[in-house]
PDB file of C-alpha atoms in Angstrom:
ATOM      1  CA  MET E   9       0.000   0.000   0.000  1.00  0.00           C
ATOM      2  CA  LYS E  10       1.200   3.494  -0.878  1.00  0.00           C
ATOM      3  CA  GLU E  11      -0.125   6.438   1.149  1.00  0.00           C
ATOM      4  CA  ARG E  12       0.125  10.122   0.300  1.00  0.00           C
ATOM      5  CA  LEU E  13      -1.263  13.365   1.664  1.00  0.00           C
ATOM      6  CA  GLU E  14      -2.780  15.883  -0.737  1.00  0.00           C
ATOM      7  CA  PHE E  15      -4.738  19.105  -0.322  1.00  0.00           C
ATOM      8  CA  VAL E  16      -7.937  19.659  -2.284  1.00  0.00           C
ATOM      9  CA  LYS E  17      -9.047  23.202  -3.124  1.00  0.00           C
ATOM     10  CA  CYS E  18     -12.526  24.043  -1.790  1.00  0.00           C
ATOM     11  CA  GLN E  19     -13.892  27.572  -1.758  1.00  0.00           C
ATOM     12  CA  ASP E  20     -11.349  29.668   0.196  1.00  0.00           C
ATOM     13  CA  HIS E  21      -9.475  26.816   1.877  1.00  0.00           C
ATOM     14  CA  GLU E  22      -8.035  23.353   1.328  1.00  0.00           C
ATOM     15  CA  VAL E  23      -9.283  19.929   2.391  1.00  0.00           C
ATOM     16  CA  PRO E  24      -6.525  17.549   3.586  1.00  0.00           C
ATOM     17  CA  MET E  25      -6.886  14.117   1.967  1.00  0.00           C
ATOM     18  CA  LEU E  26      -4.919  10.981   2.843  1.00  0.00           C
ATOM     19  CA  ILE E  27      -5.007   8.589  -0.105  1.00  0.00           C
ATOM     20  CA  ASP E  28      -4.210   4.881   0.221  1.00  0.00           C
ATOM     21  CA  VAL E  29      -3.411   3.152  -3.091  1.00  0.00           C
ATOM     22  CA  PRO E  30      -2.963  -0.617  -3.612  1.00  0.00           C
ATOM     23  CA  ASP E  31       0.572  -1.776  -4.347  1.00  0.00           C
ATOM     24  CA  SER E  32      -0.113  -3.385  -7.715  1.00  0.00           C
ATOM     25  CA  GLY E  33      -2.335  -2.350 -10.603  1.00  0.00           C
ATOM     26  CA  ASN E  34      -2.929   0.727 -12.717  1.00  0.00           C
ATOM     27  CA  GLN E  35      -6.514   1.819 -12.149  1.00  0.00           C
ATOM     28  CA  PHE E  36      -8.833   1.072  -9.262  1.00  0.00           C
ATOM     29  CA  PRO E  37     -12.292   1.785  -7.901  1.00  0.00           C
ATOM     30  CA  ALA E  38     -12.202   4.238  -4.992  1.00  0.00           C
ATOM     31  CA  ILE E  39     -14.096   5.147  -1.841  1.00  0.00           C
ATOM     32  CA  LEU E  40     -14.168   8.463   0.012  1.00  0.00           C
ATOM     33  CA  LEU E  41     -14.279   8.069   3.810  1.00  0.00           C
ATOM     34  CA  ILE E  42     -16.087  10.833   5.751  1.00  0.00           C
ATOM     35  CA  HIS E  43     -15.593  11.180   9.501  1.00  0.00           C
ATOM     36  CA  GLY E  44     -18.223  12.075  12.066  1.00  0.00           C
ATOM     37  CA  PHE E  45     -19.102  15.009  14.320  1.00  0.00           C
ATOM     38  CA  MET E  46     -16.069  16.795  15.813  1.00  0.00           C
ATOM     39  CA  SER E  47     -13.812  13.985  14.632  1.00  0.00           C
ATOM     40  CA  GLY E  48     -11.164  13.721  11.918  1.00  0.00           C
ATOM     41  CA  LYS E  49      -9.454  11.370   9.520  1.00  0.00           C
ATOM     42  CA  SER E  50      -7.023  10.204  12.230  1.00  0.00           C
ATOM     43  CA  ASN E  51      -9.214  10.419  15.348  1.00  0.00           C
ATOM     44  CA  ASP E  52     -11.120   7.724  17.249  1.00  0.00           C
ATOM     45  CA  ASN E  53      -7.955   5.644  17.643  1.00  0.00           C
ATOM     46  CA  HIS E  54      -7.363   5.771  13.868  1.00  0.00           C
ATOM     47  CA  MET E  55     -10.689   4.065  13.145  1.00  0.00           C
ATOM     48  CA  LEU E  56     -10.990   5.332   9.568  1.00  0.00           C
ATOM     49  CA  GLN E  57      -7.336   4.540   8.904  1.00  0.00           C
ATOM     50  CA  ARG E  58      -7.934   0.936   9.939  1.00  0.00           C
ATOM     51  CA  ILE E  59     -10.980   0.727   7.667  1.00  0.00           C
ATOM     52  CA  SER E  60      -9.052   2.405   4.845  1.00  0.00           C
ATOM     53  CA  GLN E  61      -6.127  -0.011   5.047  1.00  0.00           C
ATOM     54  CA  SER E  62      -8.430  -3.030   4.847  1.00  0.00           C
ATOM     55  CA  ILE E  63     -10.266  -1.562   1.872  1.00  0.00           C
ATOM     56  CA  THR E  64      -6.977  -0.822   0.100  1.00  0.00           C
ATOM     57  CA  ALA E  65      -5.703  -4.344   0.766  1.00  0.00           C
ATOM     58  CA  SER E  66      -8.726  -5.563  -1.219  1.00  0.00           C
ATOM     59  CA  GLY E  67      -7.663  -3.595  -4.317  1.00  0.00           C
ATOM     60  CA  ILE E  68      -9.644  -0.374  -3.825  1.00  0.00           C
ATOM     61  CA  VAL E  69      -8.255   3.151  -3.405  1.00  0.00           C
ATOM     62  CA  ALA E  70      -9.409   4.646  -0.080  1.00  0.00           C
ATOM     63  CA  ALA E  71      -9.220   8.362   0.699  1.00  0.00           C
ATOM     64  CA  ARG E  72     -10.080   9.995   4.019  1.00  0.00           C
ATOM     65  CA  ILE E  73     -10.460  13.709   4.638  1.00  0.00           C
ATOM     66  CA  ASP E  74     -10.519  16.264   7.447  1.00  0.00           C
ATOM     67  CA  LEU E  75     -13.710  18.318   7.346  1.00  0.00           C
ATOM     68  CA  CYS E  76     -13.977  22.018   8.242  1.00  0.00           C
ATOM     69  CA  SER E  77     -11.549  22.993  11.065  1.00  0.00           C
ATOM     70  CA  MET E  78     -10.930  19.363  12.041  1.00  0.00           C
ATOM     71  CA  GLY E  79      -7.481  17.749  12.004  1.00  0.00           C
ATOM     72  CA  GLU E  80      -5.302  19.477   9.410  1.00  0.00           C
ATOM     73  CA  ASN E  81      -8.189  21.452   7.891  1.00  0.00           C
ATOM     74  CA  LEU E  82      -7.523  25.175   8.513  1.00  0.00           C
ATOM     75  CA  CYS E  83     -11.002  26.474   7.696  1.00  0.00           C
ATOM     76  CA  SER E  84     -12.406  28.600  10.556  1.00  0.00           C
ATOM     77  CA  ARG E  85     -14.257  26.728  13.295  1.00  0.00           C
ATOM     78  CA  GLU E  86     -16.984  29.380  13.096  1.00  0.00           C
ATOM     79  CA  GLN E  87     -17.819  27.955   9.641  1.00  0.00           C
ATOM     80  CA  TYR E  88     -18.221  24.395  10.968  1.00  0.00           C
ATOM     81  CA  GLY E  89     -21.565  23.254   9.589  1.00  0.00           C
ATOM     82  CA  MET E  90     -23.251  21.174   6.937  1.00  0.00           C
ATOM     83  CA  LYS E  91     -23.035  23.764   4.160  1.00  0.00           C
ATOM     84  CA  VAL E  92     -19.257  23.981   4.029  1.00  0.00           C
ATOM     85  CA  MET E  93     -18.858  20.258   4.717  1.00  0.00           C
ATOM     86  CA  ILE E  94     -21.156  19.392   1.812  1.00  0.00           C
ATOM     87  CA  GLU E  95     -18.948  21.489  -0.454  1.00  0.00           C
ATOM     88  CA  GLU E  96     -15.856  19.776   0.957  1.00  0.00           C
ATOM     89  CA  VAL E  97     -17.279  16.329   0.252  1.00  0.00           C
ATOM     90  CA  LYS E  98     -18.212  17.342  -3.286  1.00  0.00           C
ATOM     91  CA  ALA E  99     -14.778  18.850  -3.985  1.00  0.00           C
ATOM     92  CA  SER E 100     -13.071  15.754  -2.553  1.00  0.00           C
ATOM     93  CA  PHE E 101     -15.261  13.391  -4.573  1.00  0.00           C
ATOM     94  CA  ASP E 102     -14.515  15.295  -7.789  1.00  0.00           C
ATOM     95  CA  TYR E 103     -10.801  15.294  -6.999  1.00  0.00           C
ATOM     96  CA  LEU E 104     -10.791  11.562  -6.300  1.00  0.00           C
ATOM     97  CA  GLN E 105     -12.509  10.974  -9.644  1.00  0.00           C
ATOM     98  CA  SER E 106      -9.783  12.968 -11.415  1.00  0.00           C
ATOM     99  CA  LEU E 107      -6.840  10.880 -10.189  1.00  0.00           C
ATOM    100  CA  ARG E 108      -5.129   8.857 -12.912  1.00  0.00           C
ATOM    101  CA  GLU E 109      -5.175   5.679 -10.793  1.00  0.00           C
ATOM    102  CA  VAL E 110      -8.925   5.904 -10.136  1.00  0.00           C
ATOM    103  CA  ASP E 111     -11.746   4.613 -12.343  1.00  0.00           C
ATOM    104  CA  SER E 112     -13.921   7.746 -12.324  1.00  0.00           C
ATOM    105  CA  LYS E 113     -17.125   5.735 -12.785  1.00  0.00           C
ATOM    106  CA  ARG E 114     -16.486   3.569  -9.721  1.00  0.00           C
ATOM    107  CA  VAL E 115     -16.158   6.015  -6.822  1.00  0.00           C
ATOM    108  CA  GLY E 116     -18.254   5.625  -3.684  1.00  0.00           C
ATOM    109  CA  LEU E 117     -18.928   7.294  -0.329  1.00  0.00           C
ATOM    110  CA  LEU E 118     -18.522   5.867   3.176  1.00  0.00           C
ATOM    111  CA  GLY E 119     -19.570   7.948   6.165  1.00  0.00           C
ATOM    112  CA  HIS E 120     -19.514   7.371   9.907  1.00  0.00           C
ATOM    113  CA  SER E 121     -21.986   9.183  12.192  1.00  0.00           C
ATOM    114  CA  LEU E 122     -22.416  12.749  10.869  1.00  0.00           C
ATOM    115  CA  GLY E 123     -20.362  11.524   7.910  1.00  0.00           C
ATOM    116  CA  GLY E 124     -23.225   9.150   7.140  1.00  0.00           C
ATOM    117  CA  ARG E 125     -25.563  12.128   6.993  1.00  0.00           C
ATOM    118  CA  LEU E 126     -23.143  13.860   4.643  1.00  0.00           C
ATOM    119  CA  ALA E 127     -22.935  10.783   2.421  1.00  0.00           C
ATOM    120  CA  PHE E 128     -26.746  10.602   2.210  1.00  0.00           C
ATOM    121  CA  THR E 129     -27.019  14.350   1.579  1.00  0.00           C
ATOM    122  CA  CYS E 130     -24.326  14.131  -1.120  1.00  0.00           C
ATOM    123  CA  SER E 131     -26.079  11.226  -2.849  1.00  0.00           C
ATOM    124  CA  THR E 132     -26.725  13.669  -5.690  1.00  0.00           C
ATOM    125  CA  LEU E 133     -23.106  12.933  -6.661  1.00  0.00           C
ATOM    126  CA  PRO E 134     -22.572  10.062  -9.138  1.00  0.00           C
ATOM    127  CA  ALA E 135     -21.528   7.691  -6.345  1.00  0.00           C
ATOM    128  CA  LYS E 136     -21.265   4.032  -7.272  1.00  0.00           C
ATOM    129  CA  VAL E 137     -22.151   3.001  -3.711  1.00  0.00           C
ATOM    130  CA  ILE E 138     -22.960   4.627  -0.370  1.00  0.00           C
ATOM    131  CA  ILE E 139     -22.094   3.129   3.014  1.00  0.00           C
ATOM    132  CA  SER E 140     -23.335   4.514   6.334  1.00  0.00           C
ATOM    133  CA  LEU E 141     -21.868   3.317   9.645  1.00  0.00           C
ATOM    134  CA  ASN E 142     -23.877   4.418  12.691  1.00  0.00           C
ATOM    135  CA  GLY E 143     -24.993   7.306  10.527  1.00  0.00           C
ATOM    136  CA  ALA E 144     -27.202  10.284  11.342  1.00  0.00           C
ATOM    137  CA  ILE E 145     -29.123   9.457   8.184  1.00  0.00           C
ATOM    138  CA  ASN E 146     -32.521  10.914   9.055  1.00  0.00           C
ATOM    139  CA  THR E 147     -31.691  13.778   6.698  1.00  0.00           C
ATOM    140  CA  GLN E 148     -35.262  15.087   6.652  1.00  0.00           C
ATOM    141  CA  GLU E 149     -35.108  15.904  10.384  1.00  0.00           C
ATOM    142  CA  PRO E 150     -32.674  18.010  12.478  1.00  0.00           C
ATOM    143  CA  ILE E 151     -30.295  16.244  14.846  1.00  0.00           C
ATOM    144  CA  ASN E 152     -29.553  17.161  18.450  1.00  0.00           C
ATOM    145  CA  VAL E 153     -25.870  17.099  19.406  1.00  0.00           C
ATOM    146  CA  GLY E 154     -26.605  17.908  23.057  1.00  0.00           C
ATOM    147  CA  TYR E 155     -24.592  21.072  23.583  1.00  0.00           C
ATOM    148  CA  ASP E 156     -25.013  23.515  26.502  1.00  0.00           C
ATOM    149  CA  GLN E 157     -27.746  25.950  25.406  1.00  0.00           C
ATOM    150  CA  LYS E 158     -26.993  28.547  28.112  1.00  0.00           C
ATOM    151  CA  GLN E 159     -23.305  28.462  27.295  1.00  0.00           C
ATOM    152  CA  MET E 160     -24.119  29.055  23.626  1.00  0.00           C
ATOM    153  CA  GLN E 161     -26.338  32.031  24.512  1.00  0.00           C
ATOM    154  CA  ASN E 162     -23.865  33.598  26.948  1.00  0.00           C
ATOM    155  CA  LEU E 163     -20.572  32.963  25.137  1.00  0.00           C
ATOM    156  CA  GLY E 164     -21.615  32.610  21.503  1.00  0.00           C
ATOM    157  CA  TYR E 165     -20.211  29.090  21.466  1.00  0.00           C
ATOM    158  CA  SER E 166     -20.459  25.841  23.404  1.00  0.00           C
ATOM    159  CA  ILE E 167     -17.593  23.702  24.715  1.00  0.00           C
ATOM    160  CA  ILE E 168     -17.751  20.120  23.467  1.00  0.00           C
ATOM    161  CA  HIS E 169     -15.887  17.261  25.164  1.00  0.00           C
ATOM    162  CA  THR E 170     -15.311  14.557  22.558  1.00  0.00           C
ATOM    163  CA  ALA E 171     -15.275  10.809  23.125  1.00  0.00           C
ATOM    164  CA  ASP E 172     -11.533  10.661  22.454  1.00  0.00           C
ATOM    165  CA  GLY E 173     -10.696  13.253  25.098  1.00  0.00           C
ATOM    166  CA  ARG E 174     -10.439  16.491  23.119  1.00  0.00           C
ATOM    167  CA  VAL E 175     -12.086  19.827  23.919  1.00  0.00           C
ATOM    168  CA  GLU E 176     -13.641  21.621  20.940  1.00  0.00           C
ATOM    169  CA  LEU E 177     -15.853  24.660  20.340  1.00  0.00           C
ATOM    170  CA  LEU E 178     -19.217  24.554  18.589  1.00  0.00           C
ATOM    171  CA  TYR E 179     -20.746  27.712  17.092  1.00  0.00           C
ATOM    172  CA  PRO E 180     -24.385  28.533  16.173  1.00  0.00           C
ATOM    173  CA  ARG E 181     -23.622  27.933  12.497  1.00  0.00           C
ATOM    174  CA  PHE E 182     -23.895  24.189  13.077  1.00  0.00           C
ATOM    175  CA  ASP E 183     -27.546  24.274  14.168  1.00  0.00           C
ATOM    176  CA  ALA E 184     -28.498  26.756  11.477  1.00  0.00           C
ATOM    177  CA  ASP E 185     -26.904  24.637   8.753  1.00  0.00           C
ATOM    178  CA  ILE E 186     -28.546  21.421   9.925  1.00  0.00           C
ATOM    179  CA  LYS E 187     -31.954  23.067   9.546  1.00  0.00           C
ATOM    180  CA  ALA E 188     -31.060  24.701   6.223  1.00  0.00           C
ATOM    181  CA  THR E 189     -29.829  21.466   4.623  1.00  0.00           C
ATOM    182  CA  LEU E 190     -32.714  19.105   5.402  1.00  0.00           C
ATOM    183  CA  ASN E 191     -33.272  16.949   2.337  1.00  0.00           C
ATOM    184  CA  ASN E 192     -34.636  13.709   0.908  1.00  0.00           C
ATOM    185  CA  ASN E 193     -31.843  13.211  -1.634  1.00  0.00           C
ATOM    186  CA  ILE E 194     -31.263   9.570  -0.741  1.00  0.00           C
ATOM    187  CA  GLU E 195     -34.753   8.609  -1.917  1.00  0.00           C
ATOM    188  CA  LYS E 196     -33.630   9.268  -5.498  1.00  0.00           C
ATOM    189  CA  PHE E 197     -30.394   7.283  -5.210  1.00  0.00           C
ATOM    190  CA  THR E 198     -30.627   4.025  -7.157  1.00  0.00           C
ATOM    191  CA  ASN E 199     -27.155   2.506  -6.697  1.00  0.00           C
ATOM    192  CA  PRO E 200     -26.357   0.092  -3.828  1.00  0.00           C
ATOM    193  CA  ILE E 201     -26.531   1.311  -0.213  1.00  0.00           C
ATOM    194  CA  LEU E 202     -25.130  -0.464   2.848  1.00  0.00           C
ATOM    195  CA  VAL E 203     -26.189   0.572   6.358  1.00  0.00           C
ATOM    196  CA  GLY E 204     -24.297  -0.671   9.432  1.00  0.00           C
ATOM    197  CA  VAL E 205     -25.951  -0.289  12.831  1.00  0.00           C
ATOM    198  CA  ALA E 206     -24.538  -0.788  16.322  1.00  0.00           C
ATOM    199  CA  THR E 207     -27.668  -1.902  18.150  1.00  0.00           C
ATOM    200  CA  THR E 208     -26.383  -0.676  21.538  1.00  0.00           C
ATOM    201  CA  ASP E 209     -24.974   2.662  20.326  1.00  0.00           C
ATOM    202  CA  PRO E 210     -25.262   5.059  23.315  1.00  0.00           C
ATOM    203  CA  THR E 211     -24.348   8.171  21.299  1.00  0.00           C
ATOM    204  CA  LEU E 212     -26.686   8.111  18.312  1.00  0.00           C
ATOM    205  CA  ASN E 213     -30.018   6.325  18.611  1.00  0.00           C
ATOM    206  CA  PRO E 214     -29.703   3.145  16.497  1.00  0.00           C
ATOM    207  CA  GLU E 215     -33.408   3.414  15.681  1.00  0.00           C
ATOM    208  CA  ILE E 216     -32.489   6.216  13.249  1.00  0.00           C
ATOM    209  CA  SER E 217     -30.779   3.711  10.963  1.00  0.00           C
ATOM    210  CA  LEU E 218     -33.078   0.811  11.805  1.00  0.00           C
ATOM    211  CA  ASN E 219     -36.142   2.879  10.909  1.00  0.00           C
ATOM    212  CA  PHE E 220     -34.580   3.851   7.591  1.00  0.00           C
ATOM    213  CA  ILE E 221     -33.926   0.192   6.816  1.00  0.00           C
ATOM    214  CA  LYS E 222     -37.457  -0.767   7.815  1.00  0.00           C
ATOM    215  CA  HIS E 223     -39.428   2.052   6.232  1.00  0.00           C
ATOM    216  CA  SER E 224     -37.462   3.358   3.247  1.00  0.00           C
ATOM    217  CA  GLY E 225     -39.042   0.928   0.805  1.00  0.00           C
ATOM    218  CA  MET E 226     -35.832   1.055  -1.245  1.00  0.00           C
ATOM    219  CA  GLU E 227     -34.817  -2.258  -2.797  1.00  0.00           C
ATOM    220  CA  ASN E 228     -31.170  -1.188  -3.127  1.00  0.00           C
ATOM    221  CA  VAL E 229     -30.518  -1.142   0.643  1.00  0.00           C
ATOM    222  CA  ASP E 230     -28.498  -3.850   2.414  1.00  0.00           C
ATOM    223  CA  TYR E 231     -27.692  -3.745   6.109  1.00  0.00           C
ATOM    224  CA  PHE E 232     -25.914  -5.431   8.977  1.00  0.00           C
ATOM    225  CA  THR E 233     -26.029  -5.025  12.758  1.00  0.00           C
ATOM    226  CA  VAL E 234     -23.334  -5.164  15.416  1.00  0.00           C
ATOM    227  CA  ASP E 235     -24.162  -5.995  19.032  1.00  0.00           C
ATOM    228  CA  ASN E 236     -22.357  -4.876  22.208  1.00  0.00           C
ATOM    229  CA  SER E 237     -20.689  -1.947  20.463  1.00  0.00           C
ATOM    230  CA  ASP E 238     -20.498   1.768  21.153  1.00  0.00           C
ATOM    231  CA  HIS E 239     -20.646   4.522  18.524  1.00  0.00           C
ATOM    232  CA  THR E 240     -17.049   4.003  17.391  1.00  0.00           C
ATOM    233  CA  TYR E 241     -17.074   0.218  17.752  1.00  0.00           C
ATOM    234  CA  ASN E 242     -15.210   0.243  21.109  1.00  0.00           C
ATOM    235  CA  VAL E 243     -11.939   1.365  19.499  1.00  0.00           C
ATOM    236  CA  GLU E 244     -11.242   3.982  22.186  1.00  0.00           C
ATOM    237  CA  SER E 245     -10.746   1.089  24.628  1.00  0.00           C
ATOM    238  CA  GLY E 246      -8.117  -0.491  22.385  1.00  0.00           C
ATOM    239  CA  ASP E 247     -10.382  -3.434  21.600  1.00  0.00           C
ATOM    240  CA  PHE E 248     -10.792  -3.748  17.824  1.00  0.00           C
ATOM    241  CA  THR E 249     -12.957  -6.862  17.845  1.00  0.00           C
ATOM    242  CA  LYS E 250     -16.138  -5.025  16.852  1.00  0.00           C
ATOM    243  CA  LEU E 251     -14.387  -2.809  14.305  1.00  0.00           C
ATOM    244  CA  ASN E 252     -12.921  -5.921  12.690  1.00  0.00           C
ATOM    245  CA  GLU E 253     -16.438  -7.355  12.599  1.00  0.00           C
ATOM    246  CA  VAL E 254     -17.597  -4.233  10.764  1.00  0.00           C
ATOM    247  CA  ILE E 255     -14.665  -4.402   8.347  1.00  0.00           C
ATOM    248  CA  GLY E 256     -15.490  -8.058   7.720  1.00  0.00           C
ATOM    249  CA  LYS E 257     -18.954  -6.982   6.551  1.00  0.00           C
ATOM    250  CA  VAL E 258     -18.019  -3.813   4.679  1.00  0.00           C
ATOM    251  CA  VAL E 259     -15.060  -4.941   2.568  1.00  0.00           C
ATOM    252  CA  PRO E 260     -16.658  -8.003   0.866  1.00  0.00           C
ATOM    253  CA  TRP E 261     -19.838  -6.000   0.187  1.00  0.00           C
ATOM    254  CA  LEU E 262     -17.812  -3.136  -1.252  1.00  0.00           C
ATOM    255  CA  LYS E 263     -15.763  -5.421  -3.498  1.00  0.00           C
ATOM    256  CA  GLU E 264     -18.969  -6.948  -4.865  1.00  0.00           C
ATOM    257  CA  HIS E 265     -20.839  -3.713  -5.505  1.00  0.00           C
ATOM    258  CA  ILE E 266     -18.256  -1.143  -6.532  1.00  0.00           C
TER     259      ILE E 266
END
């Protein structure tokens, strides 16, 4: 596997993209990995990196990005919201399509948590497949991230303590953008969709994904469930058993459908 870091132009800033390329071959299908709320391409004990490496080992290019103000992304935190992140996903998808080692007609999206919502929202892109892992995929309804309302009113921001021990700031833009970007884009998506659900997820209600699976009426939706797992598949504890279970479901499905 060969890995390189590139920076994708988006509006007035750049999106950092780590690209993993298989060792042998000339042109490959590709998947864009989108991290969740207040996370990054290398956070959550390198969860996306571990997924990316397994995907690449199967002969697929995997690229993971840092969204607005996360990781190496230098866009202002005050802009952190769905609108700029949608543009970042679109710019990254287009860039991935343009790479000489990528088959432009076989590029997909994989999102975790808020990244799942972004993947569903960006289903207007010509994605070959879409994968959501514990995704906030009820894109027709706002989501509640549970910040301190009084703190937001008094300070103009709220302090967020992340699952992996960081302290971050959340600005009003996030709430405003969630409401402004409600959509039903996924209903028009006809290519394969895979939804992974941790049935005991304490962070994001698993019924969000389970209800989509049950009520969407879409024949192109496959799914799998994972028991006894938290939102990031227990990786913060150093136990990768559940993440490996997820990878064992995702990679064969991806190879078949992309």
